[in-house]
Amino acid sequence: MLVLVIGDLHIPQRNHSLPAKFKKLLVPGKIQHILCTGNLCTKETFDYLKTLASDVHIVKGDFDENLNYPELKVVTVGQFRIGLCHGHQVVPWGDTESLAIVQRQLDVDIMISGHTHRFEAFEHEGRFYVNPGSATGAFSPISSAGVQPSFLLMDIQSSTVVTYVYQLIDGEVKVERIEYKKPVAAAS
Amino acid sequence: SEMNKLWVRMQHQGHSREREKREKERQELKILVGTNLVRLSQLDSINVNTFKKVVLPGILEQIVSCKDAIAQEYLMECIIQVFPDEFHLETLNGFLKACADVQQNVNIKNIIIGLIGRLAQFAERDPTGIPEDVQLFDVFSDKTAEIIQNRSEMPVHSIVALQVALVNLALRCYPTRSDFVDKVLETTADVFSGINLEPLEYNSETCKELLKLLKIPIDSYNNVCKILELPHFSALLDYCDLNSKKLISSYILQNALDNETLIDSEERVDSVLHLVSSLVMDDDSDSQGAKVTEDPEDFLEEQWLMARFIDLLKSEELDNQYIILNMAKKHFVKGGPRRIEFTLTPLVFAAYSLATRYAATRESDDKWDKKCQKIFQFCSQTIMILSKADLSELPLRLYLHGVLVASETKFDKAEGFAYDFISQAFTLYEEEISDSKAQLAAITLIMSTVERARCFGEENHETLRTQCAVASSKLLKKPDQSRAVALCSHLFWSSKPQDGGRRIERC
């Protein structure tokens, strides 16, 4: 089952569109679910995501136009409970412990957040934390070193999820592969 | 040549008979005459010179003198179809002169357009096939002008259709001669001004032809900057009604976005924003009141398109970029309160991004501090415009972003600007944001910004965290209060732990 994890596009406030090479990769019909961390910012971009897959889940970013998106969301795909949150509400931003609070609150196996415009994927206390970064490489004041455009594609099969990280570095698309297995004993 | 003379006589007879008989016979004769022409063209003995000196003048003389519009039209078309392009190239002047001389109600426009089309195709296929002395464009341009002058009843849309054909010719055969394209535009504009044309109605024939005319260079060059170099483009655009202007403007913006055409100089930014001014601001001259019937969804799409286009107004050179942003702002502030939230916002972000880039040059550019200060003044003024237009959430967030940029770039006097920005944010929070959900969101943002910022000295930080604590405790709903205060505690951790403990107790 393919899940697209994407966010922080900031169109049109900070960028005019997805990088052309990413657009070519994102073909309708191949992806089953889309989990979006927010900050699209307009309906145009939301409609675009809907053309890629009909099941689109989105949470509210600090610049999203649509005030009705939820702050937090939980989506179950296969055996995984996945939590979705933009991350600007989590103080300090990008802090693992603070994100862990949200993870426990939602009781999810995979915690997805955004806002920092920096790709992350790590395990913490047996759970998987990911940040798809910004798909357009949008400017972020807290990422002054520059932002590489990136997004994630998760392939969920039974109790394993293989995450493919797509990054645009120096004009070329580079892909990395990360595996996470759900811990067998779901104790604690 | 004997055959020629025989044929010419036959044709002459054919014409006189046409005038006497009924329609059916006319049809048959039409075919007969046409066939004769085909026969003629198949004669081996005819080469270019005979055609030029004997055949064509003879035929043309017959056509003109018979004064029968239907016959003339048919025969002219026949000639074009039947004889090879090489012949036509040699005899253009003569042929076009005959065109000028035929009856007034002959649809000469189609004939000429057909001829231009054929020769354009020929020229594209085989550019060397055109003889040296045949300046295709000039010939057509001059002769069509004559023809238009001679035919006072020619409807305007036909004139424009002819210009469309000419511009196609120019672009296909002489792609480097943008002055040809401009000449066509100039001619059209002159025609319009000569007849004192009223602003065109949206769906009229003329309007459709004019839109075609304007779109052709846009599509052909795929480089908006080249359009800016055609002086008469905007003159022509002025003859359109508001809807058409918007259509062409959107078309231009979309073309730039599709081709990622950067607008990288102050002059170009100025030109292009003038050109698309129908989208940049309200058109006061629009007497039909079209703006009243504007569709809100269309308006949104228009402004999103414009906002995306702003991303193309950039230059690699940082100083140039600053000048570009200033020029853009000059245009967009005229957009009025409806538009500025879409157009000024990208400018502010671009400015913040520029400041970050300047900070990266601190080793090589000793003026970088002052440049950052200027940028922050620019942002401050711009955000102020937004907040004066009754927006509050957006300016608040823009101020907060400014604080972070100041914090990261650490230019000289950054703390001053940052403190000013955060105070503005607080003011907006206290005075403008009344919805409790929005309040929680806003104060959370403010606090998380203060937490992240590293530019405040102890005194300022003390003031800010106190403000945050007070604001948190004043929130309407208890759960919100506790959530906010809990977040606020982070601010105290970043400073001194003992103080933090005391504060948290007080909350």
XYZ file of C-alpha atoms in Angstrom, chain B residues 157-442:
286
model
C -12.398 41.685 -38.089
C -11.266 40.819 -41.578
C -8.518 43.362 -41.336
C -7.395 41.818 -38.094
C -7.609 38.342 -39.621
C -5.222 39.515 -42.315
C -2.871 40.787 -39.645
C -3.034 37.404 -37.958
C -1.865 35.793 -41.173
C 0.918 38.350 -41.491
C 2.169 37.813 -37.994
C 2.210 34.071 -38.546
C 4.281 34.672 -41.649
C 6.675 36.845 -39.728
C 7.119 34.363 -36.927
C 7.447 31.278 -39.054
C 9.699 32.599 -41.776
C 11.611 35.316 -40.008
C 11.800 34.230 -36.384
C 14.603 36.608 -35.584
C 12.856 39.691 -36.891
C 10.805 40.772 -33.947
C 10.476 44.155 -35.639
C 8.233 42.502 -38.227
C 5.945 41.293 -35.497
C 5.890 44.730 -34.017
C 5.123 46.244 -37.420
C 2.040 44.065 -37.693
C 0.939 45.149 -34.227
C 1.614 48.761 -35.136
C -0.384 48.511 -38.324
C -3.319 47.043 -36.476
C -3.158 49.729 -33.838
C -3.043 52.388 -36.549
C -6.068 50.892 -38.244
C -7.929 50.959 -34.961
C -7.015 54.510 -34.185
C -7.797 55.530 -37.757
C -11.369 54.402 -37.398
C -11.712 55.526 -33.781
C -12.536 52.097 -32.583
C -14.606 51.740 -29.449
C -13.386 49.267 -26.809
C -14.237 45.892 -28.224
C -16.989 43.782 -26.843
C -15.866 40.523 -25.470
C -17.380 38.065 -27.896
C -17.261 40.101 -31.059
C -15.571 38.777 -34.172
C -12.977 41.483 -34.040
C -12.206 40.750 -30.463
C -11.719 37.069 -31.150
C -9.361 37.839 -34.023
C -7.501 40.357 -31.916
C -7.042 37.878 -29.101
C -5.708 35.393 -31.619
C -3.304 38.016 -32.887
C -2.023 38.772 -29.412
C -1.670 35.156 -28.377
C 0.412 34.125 -31.368
C 3.644 35.895 -30.385
C 3.210 34.771 -26.783
C 2.983 31.138 -27.848
C 5.653 31.428 -30.448
C 8.364 33.046 -28.369
C 7.564 31.249 -25.083
C 9.531 34.008 -23.474
C 7.555 36.790 -21.933
C 10.581 39.078 -21.960
C 10.481 39.160 -25.746
C 6.895 40.327 -25.638
C 8.061 43.210 -23.472
C 10.288 44.257 -26.351
C 7.365 44.768 -28.724
C 6.368 48.388 -28.156
C 2.998 48.121 -29.792
C 1.777 45.088 -27.895
C 0.447 47.060 -24.992
C -0.979 49.709 -27.316
C -3.081 47.041 -28.958
C -4.029 45.522 -25.649
C -5.522 48.847 -24.637
C -8.177 48.478 -27.311
C -9.554 45.410 -25.611
C -12.288 45.405 -23.039
C -11.483 44.499 -19.457
C -12.294 40.803 -19.794
C -10.032 40.420 -22.805
C -7.247 42.320 -21.092
C -7.491 39.983 -18.127
C -7.521 36.990 -20.416
C -4.363 38.021 -22.219
C -2.703 39.038 -18.960
C -3.432 35.654 -17.405
C -2.222 34.001 -20.582
C 1.054 35.883 -20.317
C 1.522 34.986 -16.646
C 0.720 31.336 -17.264
C 3.155 31.239 -20.189
C 5.893 32.653 -17.973
C 5.164 30.072 -15.277
C 5.067 27.180 -17.732
C 8.399 28.210 -19.185
C 9.905 29.305 -15.850
C 10.832 32.625 -17.457
C 12.597 34.759 -14.871
C 12.001 38.485 -14.891
C 15.338 39.603 -13.655
C 15.637 43.341 -14.020
C 13.869 46.353 -12.616
C 12.854 47.624 -16.071
C 11.379 44.313 -17.071
C 9.471 43.992 -13.841
C 8.105 47.470 -14.410
C 7.121 46.663 -18.013
C 5.515 43.360 -17.304
C 3.486 44.632 -14.372
C 2.279 47.536 -16.507
C 1.307 45.109 -19.213
C -0.754 42.947 -16.893
C -2.112 45.902 -14.959
C -5.658 44.659 -15.483
C -4.869 41.994 -12.915
C -2.736 44.176 -10.680
C -5.330 46.807 -9.973
C -8.876 47.909 -10.614
C -9.491 49.406 -14.012
C -11.072 52.788 -13.443
C -11.774 53.298 -17.101
C -14.074 50.337 -17.270
C -17.391 51.992 -17.891
C -19.382 48.835 -18.291
C -19.105 48.040 -14.613
C -17.706 44.618 -15.357
C -16.079 44.415 -11.984
C -19.419 44.190 -10.307
C -20.187 40.930 -12.043
C -16.791 39.414 -11.360
C -16.861 35.840 -10.144
C -15.165 35.460 -6.725
C -13.630 32.127 -7.668
C -12.175 33.631 -10.820
C -10.755 36.454 -8.762
C -9.064 34.024 -6.385
C -7.547 32.063 -9.242
C -6.333 35.268 -10.822
C -4.624 36.395 -7.653
C -3.109 32.989 -6.943
C -1.703 33.060 -10.466
C -0.270 36.506 -9.823
C 1.204 35.390 -6.504
C 2.866 32.427 -8.166
C 4.191 34.734 -10.861
C 5.849 36.879 -8.204
C 8.138 33.928 -7.531
C 9.583 34.527 -11.023
C 10.524 38.136 -10.285
C 13.997 37.370 -9.181
C 17.633 37.839 -9.931
C 20.660 35.863 -8.820
C 22.361 39.093 -7.914
C 21.277 40.078 -4.416
C 21.358 43.852 -4.801
C 19.382 43.569 -7.994
C 16.880 41.371 -6.218
C 16.265 44.073 -3.645
C 15.604 46.627 -6.379
C 13.228 44.227 -8.083
C 11.256 43.679 -4.884
C 10.889 47.408 -4.418
C 9.649 47.906 -7.950
C 7.170 45.067 -7.559
C 5.879 46.534 -4.321
C 5.285 49.881 -6.038
C 2.934 48.185 -8.449
C 1.173 45.886 -6.054
C 0.296 48.462 -3.434
C -2.018 49.922 -6.043
C -3.994 46.721 -5.970
C -6.173 47.764 -3.113
C -7.154 45.831 0.005
C -8.601 42.888 -1.895
C -5.392 42.011 -3.603
C -2.563 42.901 -1.270
C -2.936 39.870 0.945
C -2.091 37.778 -2.101
C 0.579 39.953 -3.623
C 2.441 41.603 -0.766
C 2.843 38.358 1.174
C 5.151 36.656 -1.336
C 7.171 39.884 -1.461
C 7.731 39.772 2.292
C 8.862 36.157 2.165
C 11.148 36.917 -0.749
C 12.618 39.750 1.287
C 13.204 37.515 4.315
C 14.855 34.970 2.084
C 17.043 37.720 0.635
C 18.106 38.795 4.119
C 19.173 35.246 4.864
C 21.188 35.190 1.684
C 22.850 38.474 2.520
C 23.780 37.084 5.915
C 25.574 34.283 4.153
C 27.770 36.855 2.394
C 28.919 38.458 5.597
C 32.521 37.559 4.886
C 32.624 39.189 1.476
C 30.217 42.102 1.784
C 30.863 44.541 4.585
C 27.635 46.382 3.926
C 25.535 43.300 4.589
C 24.286 44.549 7.962
C 22.974 47.764 6.485
C 21.369 45.855 3.660
C 19.595 43.587 6.115
C 18.376 46.619 8.004
C 16.961 48.081 4.819
C 15.242 44.830 4.085
C 13.668 44.793 7.501
C 12.436 48.306 7.016
C 10.928 47.214 3.723
C 9.220 44.300 5.455
C 8.062 46.444 8.320
C 6.403 48.919 5.964
C 4.875 46.195 3.864
C 3.435 44.266 6.797
C 2.083 47.528 8.196
C 0.151 48.040 4.967
C -1.391 44.625 5.427
C -2.383 45.199 9.013
C -3.908 48.554 8.145
C -6.096 46.739 5.662
C -7.891 44.959 8.479
C -5.917 41.776 8.261
C -4.566 40.436 11.510
C -3.676 36.745 11.426
C -1.472 37.129 8.387
C 0.554 40.165 9.516
C 0.974 38.579 12.937
C 2.555 35.522 11.399
C 4.703 37.626 9.086
C 6.018 39.628 12.047
C 6.837 36.423 13.890
C 8.724 35.106 10.901
C 10.656 38.342 10.879
C 11.706 37.799 14.462
C 13.127 34.427 13.547
C 14.950 35.741 10.489
C 16.479 38.481 12.610
C 17.468 35.904 15.164
C 19.136 33.626 12.664
C 20.900 36.299 10.646
C 22.082 38.278 13.685
C 22.788 41.452 11.776
C 23.699 44.629 13.542
C 20.648 46.048 15.363
C 18.719 42.830 14.692
C 17.452 42.730 18.249
C 15.859 46.128 17.818
C 13.942 45.058 14.780
C 13.016 41.740 16.331
C 11.692 43.402 19.455
C 9.706 45.831 17.368
C 8.233 43.009 15.332
C 7.288 40.939 18.327
C 5.646 43.955 19.937
C 3.638 44.521 16.794
C 2.633 40.874 16.913
C 1.487 41.280 20.510
C -0.473 44.395 19.613
C -2.246 42.560 16.822
C -2.924 39.688 19.194
C -4.390 41.879 21.897
C -6.367 44.235 19.707
C -7.516 42.241 16.744
C -7.850 38.591 17.544
C -10.982 37.838 19.463
C -11.997 34.283 18.589
C -10.833 32.002 21.411
C -9.543 29.287 19.107
C -7.633 31.862 17.104
C -6.282 33.371 20.305
C -4.851 30.084 21.501
C -3.302 29.478 18.109
C -1.818 32.963 17.986
